[in-house]
Amino acid sequence: MNCGIRPGHAGASIAGPHCLDKPGGVRIAPDCLRNYGLSAFLPFSNFHALPVMRRAEQKVSFVGMLVWRTIGAPCGGSGRRFLLDPLLLMVLAVPIASAQKKVDPIEAQVEACLGTPTGQTTAGMTDCSHKAYLAYDRRMNDVYQRTMRNADPQSRMLIRNAQRQWLAYRDAQRQADNGPWRADRGSMASADIEALNVDAIRARIDELNYYAP
């Protein structure tokens, strides 16, 4: 197993074997995760600097584990131990600070809604998520309009077509959500579907924000 930084990657000049690799983002060598009993974190071993808030959230949840488990983690089964690269700590600290400052007001409202006695019921959960969806829908429209105003003519046409098809997909998905399959799923299906709808529209907002300058 090679836990070291492979030749040609950024950071290859760092001396000695290392469990940390930086090929354009921040990458934790998968074998090191497996060796140290952290296989559950393999999906998050690659961090790329995309302007999507959820990637910052992944870094926030992951960095504590990195500091705790990677400092002194054995690489390659050699028994030698290496400290976490100070430069990497700085790289990880930047998104953590920005993530902590950016509190989504809609998400905060959802948390507050779910924290009420009514929000603890199935109907209440569904209602909280639906209110969040409506708020995100308004945000999506605002982001879309801003994106269209600032895009060049060809990009406007492409983004407009993509948005129309996304809306068509959303409508088709709603029909599927209300199909006969729900008959034996119980009342929690409504809350689950609303939560999935919120996830979907948040992802679309992220995409539209990526187009915007």
Short mmCIF file of C-alpha atoms in Angstrom, two decimals:
data_model
loop_
_atom_site.label_atom_id
_atom_site.label_comp_id
_atom_site.label_asym_id
_atom_site.label_seq_id
_atom_site.Cartn_x
_atom_site.Cartn_y
_atom_site.Cartn_z
CA MET A 1 0.00 0.00 0.00
CA ASN A 2 1.27 3.47 -0.83
CA CYS A 3 -0.07 6.18 1.42
CA GLY A 4 2.40 8.69 0.11
CA ILE A 5 1.88 11.60 -2.25
CA ARG A 6 2.17 10.33 -5.80
CA PRO A 7 4.63 12.04 -8.17
CA GLY A 8 3.18 14.89 -10.20
CA HIS A 9 0.56 15.86 -7.65
CA ALA A 10 0.50 19.19 -5.85
CA GLY A 11 2.40 18.86 -2.61
CA ALA A 12 4.70 16.09 -3.89
CA SER A 13 7.68 17.94 -2.43
CA ILE A 14 6.53 17.26 1.13
CA ALA A 15 9.10 14.95 2.69
CA GLY A 16 8.25 11.49 3.89
CA PRO A 17 5.25 9.17 3.51
CA HIS A 18 1.93 10.77 4.25
CA CYS A 19 -1.69 9.74 4.57
CA LEU A 20 -2.71 12.94 2.85
CA ASP A 21 -2.71 13.68 -0.84
CA LYS A 22 -3.60 16.94 -2.63
CA PRO A 23 -4.21 16.33 -6.38
CA GLY A 24 -6.06 19.59 -7.03
CA GLY A 25 -8.31 19.38 -4.02
CA VAL A 26 -7.70 17.57 -0.76
CA ARG A 27 -7.60 13.80 -0.98
CA ILE A 28 -7.23 11.32 1.85
CA ALA A 29 -5.57 8.15 0.55
CA PRO A 30 -8.35 5.48 0.56
CA ASP A 31 -6.00 2.76 1.86
CA CYS A 32 -5.21 4.91 4.87
CA LEU A 33 -8.90 5.26 5.64
CA ARG A 34 -9.40 1.49 5.37
CA ASN A 35 -6.29 0.75 7.43
CA TYR A 36 -7.43 3.00 10.21
CA GLY A 37 -10.97 1.69 10.42
CA LEU A 38 -12.52 4.69 8.65
CA SER A 39 -14.04 2.97 5.62
CA ALA A 40 -17.35 4.71 6.29
CA PHE A 41 -15.69 7.98 5.26
CA LEU A 42 -14.47 6.74 1.86
CA PRO A 43 -17.25 8.63 0.00
CA PHE A 44 -15.82 11.86 1.43
CA SER A 45 -12.13 11.13 0.71
CA ASN A 46 -12.12 13.52 -2.26
CA PHE A 47 -12.74 17.21 -1.61
CA HIS A 48 -12.91 19.52 -4.60
CA ALA A 49 -13.33 23.28 -4.43
CA LEU A 50 -16.81 23.52 -5.97
CA PRO A 51 -19.03 26.42 -4.87
CA VAL A 52 -21.57 24.14 -3.25
CA MET A 53 -22.36 24.66 0.39
CA ARG A 54 -22.79 20.97 1.06
CA ARG A 55 -19.17 20.28 0.23
CA ALA A 56 -18.22 22.80 2.91
CA GLU A 57 -20.58 21.02 5.30
CA GLN A 58 -18.85 17.72 4.52
CA LYS A 59 -15.50 19.28 5.36
CA VAL A 60 -16.83 20.63 8.65
CA SER A 61 -18.14 17.24 9.72
CA PHE A 62 -15.01 15.46 8.52
CA VAL A 63 -12.25 17.70 9.83
CA GLY A 64 -12.72 16.76 13.47
CA MET A 65 -12.26 13.11 12.58
CA LEU A 66 -9.18 14.00 10.51
CA VAL A 67 -7.45 15.85 13.32
CA TRP A 68 -8.35 13.21 15.88
CA ARG A 69 -7.58 10.09 13.88
CA THR A 70 -4.99 11.15 11.28
CA ILE A 71 -2.45 12.72 13.62
CA GLY A 72 -0.25 9.75 14.37
CA ALA A 73 -2.12 7.47 11.94
CA PRO A 74 0.13 4.67 10.61
CA CYS A 75 0.79 4.73 6.87
CA GLY A 76 1.56 1.59 4.95
CA GLY A 77 1.56 -0.53 8.06
CA SER A 78 5.14 0.56 8.76
CA GLY A 79 4.39 1.59 12.30
CA ARG A 80 5.88 5.05 11.68
CA ARG A 81 3.74 8.03 12.58
CA PHE A 82 3.46 11.41 10.90
CA LEU A 83 1.85 14.68 11.91
CA LEU A 84 -0.92 16.25 9.87
CA ASP A 85 0.48 18.65 7.27
CA PRO A 86 0.11 22.18 8.75
CA LEU A 87 -0.67 23.55 5.29
CA LEU A 88 -3.55 21.08 4.97
CA LEU A 89 -4.93 22.22 8.30
CA MET A 90 -5.02 25.76 6.93
CA VAL A 91 -6.78 24.56 3.76
CA LEU A 92 -9.41 22.75 5.80
CA ALA A 93 -9.86 25.68 8.19
CA VAL A 94 -10.91 28.12 5.44
CA PRO A 95 -14.16 26.35 4.44
CA ILE A 96 -14.93 25.66 8.11
CA ALA A 97 -14.82 29.35 8.95
CA SER A 98 -16.92 30.29 5.94
CA ALA A 99 -19.42 27.50 6.61
CA GLN A 100 -19.85 28.63 10.19
CA LYS A 101 -20.62 32.20 9.08
CA LYS A 102 -23.18 31.19 6.44
CA VAL A 103 -26.35 30.22 8.25
CA ASP A 104 -29.17 29.52 5.81
CA PRO A 105 -32.19 31.42 7.21
CA ILE A 106 -34.61 28.99 5.58
CA GLU A 107 -32.87 26.03 7.15
CA ALA A 108 -32.90 27.83 10.49
CA GLN A 109 -36.66 28.34 10.16
CA VAL A 110 -37.13 24.65 9.41
CA GLU A 111 -35.14 23.67 12.49
CA ALA A 112 -37.21 26.04 14.60
CA CYS A 113 -40.43 24.68 13.10
CA LEU A 114 -39.41 21.08 13.75
CA GLY A 115 -38.51 22.01 17.31
CA THR A 116 -42.09 22.98 18.17
CA PRO A 117 -44.54 20.43 19.63
CA THR A 118 -46.50 20.45 16.37
CA GLY A 119 -43.30 19.92 14.42
CA GLN A 120 -42.77 16.63 16.24
CA THR A 121 -45.83 15.11 14.58
CA THR A 122 -45.89 13.59 11.10
CA ALA A 123 -48.26 16.26 9.83
CA GLY A 124 -46.13 18.95 11.43
CA MET A 125 -42.94 17.62 9.84
CA THR A 126 -44.64 17.60 6.46
CA ASP A 127 -45.86 21.16 6.92
CA CYS A 128 -42.43 22.42 8.04
CA SER A 129 -40.77 20.88 5.00
CA HIS A 130 -43.45 22.21 2.67
CA LYS A 131 -42.99 25.75 3.98
CA ALA A 132 -39.26 25.37 3.42
CA TYR A 133 -39.89 24.17 -0.12
CA LEU A 134 -42.00 27.24 -0.91
CA ALA A 135 -39.27 29.51 0.48
CA TYR A 136 -36.61 27.73 -1.58
CA ASP A 137 -38.86 27.97 -4.64
CA ARG A 138 -38.91 31.76 -4.25
CA ARG A 139 -35.15 31.76 -3.82
CA MET A 140 -34.71 29.62 -6.93
CA ASN A 141 -36.75 32.09 -8.98
CA ASP A 142 -34.63 34.99 -7.70
CA VAL A 143 -31.38 33.17 -8.49
CA TYR A 144 -32.68 32.19 -11.92
CA GLN A 145 -33.60 35.78 -12.78
CA ARG A 146 -30.22 37.06 -11.62
CA THR A 147 -28.45 34.37 -13.61
CA MET A 148 -30.41 35.18 -16.75
CA ARG A 149 -29.72 38.90 -16.42
CA ASN A 150 -25.98 38.39 -16.23
CA ALA A 151 -25.54 35.56 -18.74
CA ASP A 152 -24.53 35.98 -22.37
CA PRO A 153 -27.23 35.33 -25.03
CA GLN A 154 -26.20 31.76 -25.83
CA SER A 155 -25.87 30.81 -22.17
CA ARG A 156 -29.28 32.35 -21.45
CA MET A 157 -30.86 30.14 -24.08
CA LEU A 158 -29.17 27.00 -22.71
CA ILE A 159 -29.98 27.79 -19.09
CA ARG A 160 -33.59 28.65 -19.97
CA ASN A 161 -34.01 25.31 -21.76
CA ALA A 162 -32.43 23.46 -18.85
CA GLN A 163 -34.70 25.20 -16.35
CA ARG A 164 -37.81 24.40 -18.36
CA GLN A 165 -36.82 20.75 -18.52
CA TRP A 166 -36.04 20.73 -14.81
CA LEU A 167 -39.52 22.13 -14.06
CA ALA A 168 -41.05 19.48 -16.32
CA TYR A 169 -39.10 16.81 -14.46
CA ARG A 170 -40.27 18.24 -11.13
CA ASP A 171 -43.91 18.08 -12.23
CA ALA A 172 -43.50 14.51 -13.47
CA GLN A 173 -41.83 13.57 -10.20
CA ARG A 174 -44.75 14.97 -8.23
CA GLN A 175 -47.13 12.77 -10.20
CA ALA A 176 -44.94 9.76 -9.46
CA ASP A 177 -44.81 10.73 -5.79
CA ASN A 178 -48.61 10.50 -5.62
CA GLY A 179 -48.88 7.14 -7.38
CA PRO A 180 -50.71 4.06 -6.01
CA TRP A 181 -47.45 2.81 -4.49
CA ARG A 182 -48.08 5.14 -1.52
CA ALA A 183 -51.12 3.18 -0.37
CA ASP A 184 -49.08 0.89 1.89
CA ARG A 185 -46.32 3.31 2.92
CA GLY A 186 -48.09 4.99 5.81
CA SER A 187 -48.31 8.64 6.79
CA MET A 188 -44.53 9.14 6.95
CA ALA A 189 -44.38 8.96 3.15
CA SER A 190 -45.68 12.54 2.96
CA ALA A 191 -42.95 13.85 5.25
CA ASP A 192 -40.28 11.87 3.40
CA ILE A 193 -41.41 13.15 0.00
CA GLU A 194 -41.49 16.76 1.16
CA ALA A 195 -37.96 16.38 2.51
CA LEU A 196 -36.81 14.91 -0.82
CA ASN A 197 -38.44 17.81 -2.65
CA VAL A 198 -36.51 20.25 -0.48
CA ASP A 199 -33.25 18.44 -1.23
CA ALA A 200 -34.00 18.54 -4.97
CA ILE A 201 -34.76 22.25 -5.14
CA ARG A 202 -31.73 23.11 -3.01
CA ALA A 203 -29.57 21.18 -5.46
CA ARG A 204 -31.11 23.11 -8.35
CA ILE A 205 -30.41 26.41 -6.60
CA ASP A 206 -26.78 25.36 -6.21
CA GLU A 207 -26.61 24.65 -9.94
CA LEU A 208 -28.13 28.01 -10.87
CA ASN A 209 -25.80 29.79 -8.47
CA TYR A 210 -22.89 28.09 -10.19
CA TYR A 211 -23.90 29.74 -13.48
CA ALA A 212 -24.25 33.16 -11.89
CA PRO A 213 -21.18 35.43 -11.68
#
